[in-house]
Each structure stands twice: as C-alpha cells, then as structure tokens.
mmCIF file of C-alpha atoms and ligand atoms in Angstrom:
data_model
loop_
_atom_site.group_PDB
_atom_site.id
_atom_site.type_symbol
_atom_site.label_atom_id
_atom_site.label_comp_id
_atom_site.label_asym_id
_atom_site.label_seq_id
_atom_site.Cartn_x
_atom_site.Cartn_y
_atom_site.Cartn_z
ATOM 1 C CA UNK A 1 -24.715 36.407 31.616
ATOM 2 C CA UNK A 2 -27.313 39.225 31.490
ATOM 3 C CA UNK A 3 -25.238 41.966 33.138
ATOM 4 C CA UNK A 4 -28.081 42.881 35.553
ATOM 5 C CA UNK A 5 -28.443 46.474 36.653
ATOM 6 C CA UNK A 6 -31.775 46.483 38.455
ATOM 7 C CA UNK A 7 -32.761 43.462 40.451
ATOM 8 C CA UNK A 8 -35.302 42.252 43.002
ATOM 9 C CA UNK A 9 -34.570 39.876 45.863
ATOM 10 C CA UNK A 10 -37.568 38.295 47.606
ATOM 11 C CA UNK A 11 -36.466 36.632 50.841
ATOM 12 C CA UNK A 12 -33.197 38.077 52.116
ATOM 13 C CA UNK A 13 -32.516 36.307 55.458
ATOM 14 C CA UNK A 14 -28.908 37.265 56.320
ATOM 15 C CA UNK A 15 -28.169 38.330 52.763
ATOM 16 C CA UNK A 16 -25.998 35.549 51.338
ATOM 17 C CA UNK A 17 -27.642 35.510 47.904
ATOM 18 C CA UNK A 18 -28.172 39.276 48.082
ATOM 19 C CA UNK A 19 -24.430 39.807 48.519
ATOM 20 C CA UNK A 20 -23.724 37.551 45.529
ATOM 21 C CA UNK A 21 -26.157 39.610 43.426
ATOM 22 C CA UNK A 22 -24.725 42.900 44.681
ATOM 23 C CA UNK A 23 -21.205 41.782 43.800
ATOM 24 C CA UNK A 24 -22.311 40.820 40.296
ATOM 25 C CA UNK A 25 -23.922 44.123 39.377
ATOM 26 C CA UNK A 26 -21.637 46.151 37.143
ATOM 27 C CA UNK A 27 -18.951 48.395 38.660
ATOM 28 C CA UNK A 28 -20.410 51.478 36.961
ATOM 29 C CA UNK A 29 -23.444 50.924 39.185
ATOM 30 C CA UNK A 30 -21.380 52.433 41.985
ATOM 31 C CA UNK A 31 -20.783 55.652 40.094
ATOM 32 C CA UNK A 32 -24.433 56.476 39.500
ATOM 33 C CA UNK A 33 -25.285 56.013 43.190
ATOM 34 C CA UNK A 34 -28.678 54.485 42.620
ATOM 35 C CA UNK A 35 -30.359 51.796 44.625
ATOM 36 C CA UNK A 36 -30.154 48.966 42.141
ATOM 37 C CA UNK A 37 -31.313 46.052 44.198
ATOM 38 C CA UNK A 38 -34.753 46.038 45.774
ATOM 39 C CA UNK A 39 -34.392 43.509 48.592
ATOM 40 C CA UNK A 40 -37.536 42.580 50.511
ATOM 41 C CA UNK A 41 -37.974 40.649 53.748
ATOM 42 C CA UNK A 42 -40.335 41.071 56.741
ATOM 43 C CA UNK A 43 -37.503 40.177 59.153
ATOM 44 C CA UNK A 44 -35.032 43.057 59.308
ATOM 45 C CA UNK A 45 -33.159 41.538 62.252
ATOM 46 C CA UNK A 46 -31.690 38.804 60.047
ATOM 47 C CA UNK A 47 -30.616 41.300 57.387
ATOM 48 C CA UNK A 48 -28.854 43.265 60.120
ATOM 49 C CA UNK A 49 -26.765 40.197 60.994
ATOM 50 C CA UNK A 50 -25.438 40.060 57.435
ATOM 51 C CA UNK A 51 -25.184 43.807 56.907
ATOM 52 C CA UNK A 52 -21.623 44.196 58.285
ATOM 53 C CA UNK A 53 -20.409 41.738 55.631
ATOM 54 C CA UNK A 54 -22.306 43.599 52.903
ATOM 55 C CA UNK A 55 -20.706 46.843 54.112
ATOM 56 C CA UNK A 56 -17.274 45.252 54.211
ATOM 57 C CA UNK A 57 -17.769 44.123 50.615
ATOM 58 C CA UNK A 58 -18.473 47.752 49.676
ATOM 59 C CA UNK A 59 -21.899 47.163 48.118
ATOM 60 C CA UNK A 60 -24.351 48.478 50.734
ATOM 61 C CA UNK A 61 -25.155 51.568 48.632
ATOM 62 C CA UNK A 62 -26.549 49.345 45.876
ATOM 63 C CA UNK A 63 -29.234 47.873 48.146
ATOM 64 C CA UNK A 64 -32.655 49.232 49.029
ATOM 65 C CA UNK A 65 -33.727 46.920 51.843
ATOM 66 C CA UNK A 66 -37.490 47.005 52.346
ATOM 67 C CA UNK A 67 -38.714 45.665 55.666
ATOM 68 C CA UNK A 68 -42.032 44.144 54.589
ATOM 69 C CA UNK A 69 -43.721 41.084 53.159
ATOM 70 C CA UNK A 70 -43.016 41.120 49.424
ATOM 71 C CA UNK A 71 -46.493 41.094 47.873
ATOM 72 C CA UNK A 72 -47.572 44.624 48.882
ATOM 73 C CA UNK A 73 -44.183 45.966 47.780
ATOM 74 C CA UNK A 74 -44.480 44.340 44.346
ATOM 75 C CA UNK A 75 -48.026 45.678 44.035
ATOM 76 C CA UNK A 76 -46.786 49.143 44.973
ATOM 77 C CA UNK A 77 -44.024 48.950 42.350
ATOM 78 C CA UNK A 78 -46.639 47.986 39.777
ATOM 79 C CA UNK A 79 -48.638 51.110 40.532
ATOM 80 C CA UNK A 80 -45.700 53.049 39.068
ATOM 81 C CA UNK A 81 -45.931 52.638 35.320
ATOM 82 C CA UNK A 82 -42.223 53.269 34.778
ATOM 83 C CA UNK A 83 -41.345 50.246 36.905
ATOM 84 C CA UNK A 84 -42.981 47.813 34.459
ATOM 85 C CA UNK A 85 -40.307 45.874 32.597
ATOM 86 C CA UNK A 86 -37.599 47.811 34.409
ATOM 87 C CA UNK A 87 -35.863 44.953 36.244
ATOM 88 C CA UNK A 88 -33.252 42.661 34.702
ATOM 89 C CA UNK A 89 -33.236 39.939 37.315
ATOM 90 C CA UNK A 90 -35.193 38.622 40.290
ATOM 91 C CA UNK A 91 -34.305 35.974 42.857
ATOM 92 C CA UNK A 92 -37.175 34.410 44.792
ATOM 93 C CA UNK A 93 -36.375 32.489 47.975
ATOM 94 C CA UNK A 94 -39.215 33.183 50.395
ATOM 95 C CA UNK A 95 -42.649 31.864 51.433
ATOM 96 C CA UNK A 96 -43.337 29.029 49.018
ATOM 97 C CA UNK A 97 -47.133 29.418 48.977
ATOM 98 C CA UNK A 98 -46.717 32.805 47.306
ATOM 99 C CA UNK A 99 -44.433 31.743 44.445
ATOM 100 C CA UNK A 100 -47.355 31.841 41.988
ATOM 101 C CA UNK A 101 -48.325 35.321 43.208
ATOM 102 C CA UNK A 102 -44.714 36.485 42.880
ATOM 103 C CA UNK A 103 -44.543 35.059 39.364
ATOM 104 C CA UNK A 104 -47.676 37.003 38.318
ATOM 105 C CA UNK A 105 -46.116 40.267 39.459
ATOM 106 C CA UNK A 106 -42.543 39.577 38.356
ATOM 107 C CA UNK A 107 -43.739 38.809 34.835
ATOM 108 C CA UNK A 108 -44.706 42.473 34.651
ATOM 109 C CA UNK A 109 -41.743 43.949 36.535
ATOM 110 C CA UNK A 110 -38.937 41.972 34.859
ATOM 111 C CA UNK A 111 -38.221 42.956 31.259
ATOM 112 C CA UNK A 112 -38.474 40.631 28.251
ATOM 113 C CA UNK A 113 -35.051 38.962 28.145
ATOM 114 C CA UNK A 114 -34.712 39.266 31.921
ATOM 115 C CA UNK A 115 -34.279 36.326 34.262
ATOM 116 C CA UNK A 116 -36.172 35.161 37.342
ATOM 117 C CA UNK A 117 -34.736 32.423 39.546
ATOM 118 C CA UNK A 118 -36.932 30.479 41.968
ATOM 119 C CA UNK A 119 -35.210 28.563 44.755
ATOM 120 C CA UNK A 120 -36.266 25.303 46.463
ATOM 121 C CA UNK A 121 -38.287 24.013 43.521
ATOM 122 C CA UNK A 122 -37.333 20.381 44.243
ATOM 123 C CA UNK A 123 -38.184 20.715 47.951
ATOM 124 C CA UNK A 124 -35.738 18.128 49.170
ATOM 125 C CA UNK A 125 -36.548 15.858 46.215
ATOM 126 C CA UNK A 126 -40.094 15.293 47.499
ATOM 127 C CA UNK A 127 -41.652 16.763 44.324
ATOM 128 C CA UNK A 128 -40.539 13.622 42.466
ATOM 129 C CA UNK A 129 -42.368 11.304 44.847
ATOM 130 C CA UNK A 130 -44.801 13.192 47.080
ATOM 131 C CA UNK A 131 -46.154 10.019 48.692
ATOM 132 C CA UNK A 132 -42.719 8.492 49.195
ATOM 133 C CA UNK A 133 -42.143 9.593 52.760
ATOM 134 C CA UNK A 134 -45.104 8.866 54.998
ATOM 135 C CA UNK A 135 -43.279 10.512 57.890
ATOM 136 C CA UNK A 136 -43.176 13.889 56.118
ATOM 137 C CA UNK A 137 -44.945 16.376 58.428
ATOM 138 C CA UNK A 138 -48.195 17.835 57.065
ATOM 139 C CA UNK A 139 -46.784 21.362 56.686
ATOM 140 C CA UNK A 140 -43.804 20.083 54.664
ATOM 141 C CA UNK A 141 -46.098 17.920 52.553
ATOM 142 C CA UNK A 142 -48.253 20.945 51.836
ATOM 143 C CA UNK A 143 -45.193 22.775 50.522
ATOM 144 C CA UNK A 144 -44.364 19.728 48.375
ATOM 145 C CA UNK A 145 -47.812 19.954 46.770
ATOM 146 C CA UNK A 146 -47.440 23.711 46.263
ATOM 147 C CA UNK A 147 -44.017 23.218 44.676
ATOM 148 C CA UNK A 148 -45.461 20.599 42.282
ATOM 149 C CA UNK A 149 -48.276 22.944 41.307
ATOM 150 C CA UNK A 150 -45.901 25.869 40.848
ATOM 151 C CA UNK A 151 -43.467 23.784 38.769
ATOM 152 C CA UNK A 152 -46.329 22.663 36.490
ATOM 153 C CA UNK A 153 -47.554 26.198 36.122
ATOM 154 C CA UNK A 154 -44.144 27.542 35.155
ATOM 155 C CA UNK A 155 -43.578 24.665 32.737
ATOM 156 C CA UNK A 156 -46.865 25.581 30.994
ATOM 157 C CA UNK A 157 -46.192 29.320 30.912
ATOM 158 C CA UNK A 158 -45.375 30.235 27.315
ATOM 159 C CA UNK A 159 -44.078 33.647 28.322
ATOM 160 C CA UNK A 160 -40.951 32.038 29.776
ATOM 161 C CA UNK A 161 -38.227 29.558 28.881
ATOM 162 C CA UNK A 162 -37.157 27.540 31.861
ATOM 163 C CA UNK A 163 -34.384 25.287 33.032
ATOM 164 C CA UNK A 164 -34.427 23.445 36.351
ATOM 165 C CA UNK A 165 -30.925 23.256 37.798
ATOM 166 C CA UNK A 166 -30.723 20.326 40.244
ATOM 167 C CA UNK A 167 -28.275 22.088 42.526
ATOM 168 C CA UNK A 168 -28.916 22.645 46.215
ATOM 169 C CA UNK A 169 -32.669 22.342 46.684
ATOM 170 C CA UNK A 170 -33.379 22.976 43.007
ATOM 171 C CA UNK A 171 -33.405 26.276 41.143
ATOM 172 C CA UNK A 172 -35.730 27.138 38.277
ATOM 173 C CA UNK A 173 -34.047 29.594 35.957
ATOM 174 C CA UNK A 174 -36.730 31.346 34.032
ATOM 175 C CA UNK A 175 -36.144 33.716 31.098
ATOM 176 C CA UNK A 176 -38.975 35.986 30.066
ATOM 177 C CA UNK A 177 -39.425 35.652 26.325
ATOM 178 C CA UNK A 178 -42.680 37.576 25.841
HETATM 179 C C1 SAM B 201 -34.527 30.787 52.890
HETATM 180 S S1 SAM B 201 -34.554 32.399 53.565
HETATM 181 C C2 SAM B 201 -33.763 33.361 52.306
HETATM 182 C C3 SAM B 201 -32.314 33.046 52.164
HETATM 183 C C4 SAM B 201 -31.552 34.022 51.331
HETATM 184 N N1 SAM B 201 -32.073 34.146 49.985
HETATM 185 C C5 SAM B 201 -30.090 33.592 51.313
HETATM 186 O O1 SAM B 201 -29.615 33.082 50.286
HETATM 187 O O2 SAM B 201 -29.432 33.716 52.339
HETATM 188 C C6 SAM B 201 -36.234 32.843 53.399
HETATM 189 C C7 SAM B 201 -36.529 34.268 53.773
HETATM 190 O O3 SAM B 201 -37.833 34.580 53.269
HETATM 191 C C8 SAM B 201 -38.386 35.527 54.144
HETATM 192 N N2 SAM B 201 -39.820 35.632 53.935
HETATM 193 C C9 SAM B 201 -40.815 34.885 54.479
HETATM 194 N N3 SAM B 201 -42.003 35.341 54.095
HETATM 195 C C10 SAM B 201 -41.776 36.391 53.267
HETATM 196 C C11 SAM B 201 -42.595 37.290 52.538
HETATM 197 N N4 SAM B 201 -43.925 37.200 52.583
HETATM 198 N N5 SAM B 201 -42.019 38.253 51.797
HETATM 199 C C12 SAM B 201 -40.671 38.351 51.729
HETATM 200 N N6 SAM B 201 -39.830 37.538 52.397
HETATM 201 C C13 SAM B 201 -40.374 36.572 53.152
HETATM 202 C C14 SAM B 201 -37.985 35.014 55.530
HETATM 203 O O4 SAM B 201 -38.094 36.049 56.497
HETATM 204 C C15 SAM B 201 -36.562 34.537 55.278
HETATM 205 O O5 SAM B 201 -35.626 35.534 55.606
#
C-alpha cells in the first residue's frame, strides 16, 4: 500500500512479523545494500531462533537487528536530524506500558503519509469491558487499563488517522497526516 523502504520494528521475538515486513520491502532494496529495517528487541536469543528462516528467505541483509530496549534506540535515532521523518512504516509489538512513549518518538521518525501499526490494542477483548472478568490477574488488568488509555490517546491525536482492525488481538493502523 505504501511501498515502504525504511521501517522500524519494535518487538521482534523470533521475527515472524519482521520477516513479513522484510519480504514486502521493494526488490530494488536488495540492490542498494542498505539496512532498511531497524529491528529492536532486548532478547537476541529469540531473534537467533528465527534468523535461519530469515536467511533462507534471502532478506537478512535488509535487517539491522539492535539488541536493546527500544526507547534508548529511538532517542538515539532522534539525535540524528536526518532520521526525522525518514521512516515509511513502523510496527510496534512490545512492552505495552511504553506504547505512548513509542508513539511520541515514532511521530517524529515516521514521515507524514507513513504508517504505524500497534499490535494487541484490544488485549484479548478486555478493553471493551475491563471489569468483566474478575479473575483477570492484576498484571493483565493493568495492561488492559494501559491499552484503554493508549487507545483513547491515539483516537484524540489529530496528527494521525486511525483504523482499528479487529484481527488477532487487535491492530491499530495509524497514518501520520501532519
Ligand atoms: C509479542 S513479542 C513480538 C512478536 C513479533 N512481533 C512477531 O510477530 O513474532 C514481544 C517482543 O517484545 C520484546 N520487548 C519487550 N520489551 C521490549 C522493549 N523495551 N523494547 C523492545 N522490545 C521489547 C520482547 O522481548 C518480545 O520479543
């Protein structure tokens, strides 16, 4: 849809969504031999499990895997003026309590017209009825409340147009419009 060339992946795990992104970057990306996808996760051992499949798919050269929590990496990218507005796409599927912090940074890193997707925004459906399951453990309930707050915040953010896709655990597709 947006023909992404430079992308950010926050939360890699074994690289399932990363591989999908890598396969969807344009074929000419291969010719210019640049790292196109900045993929960030503090657990390198999980990425290494998926890496053979990424190699087999012939897209490893497109990926700059950064073994770190995402926030300091995003802040480092923002120190480089040329990185502002330089990304076409970001996929966020990591620690839920930082989604708001990621949004603040990604709104500077992703260009106007670019897309950010946030995963797990429905949090098992609990966002629709946070008091519905009294057996929900406290840590899960806390994430429910964070997801509600994040969803409200994104809905009120005039810099983006959003669409919540009720697939899987809920994806918010967010297009930067200003
Ligand atoms: C649900 S998994 C990601 C799944 C992946 N997107 C996929 O489709 O296979 C969440 C990942 O977020 C990572 N994570 C947790 N805290 C993080 C942080 N502060 N910064 C970046 N990644 C983080 C975890 O290590 C884990 O690999």
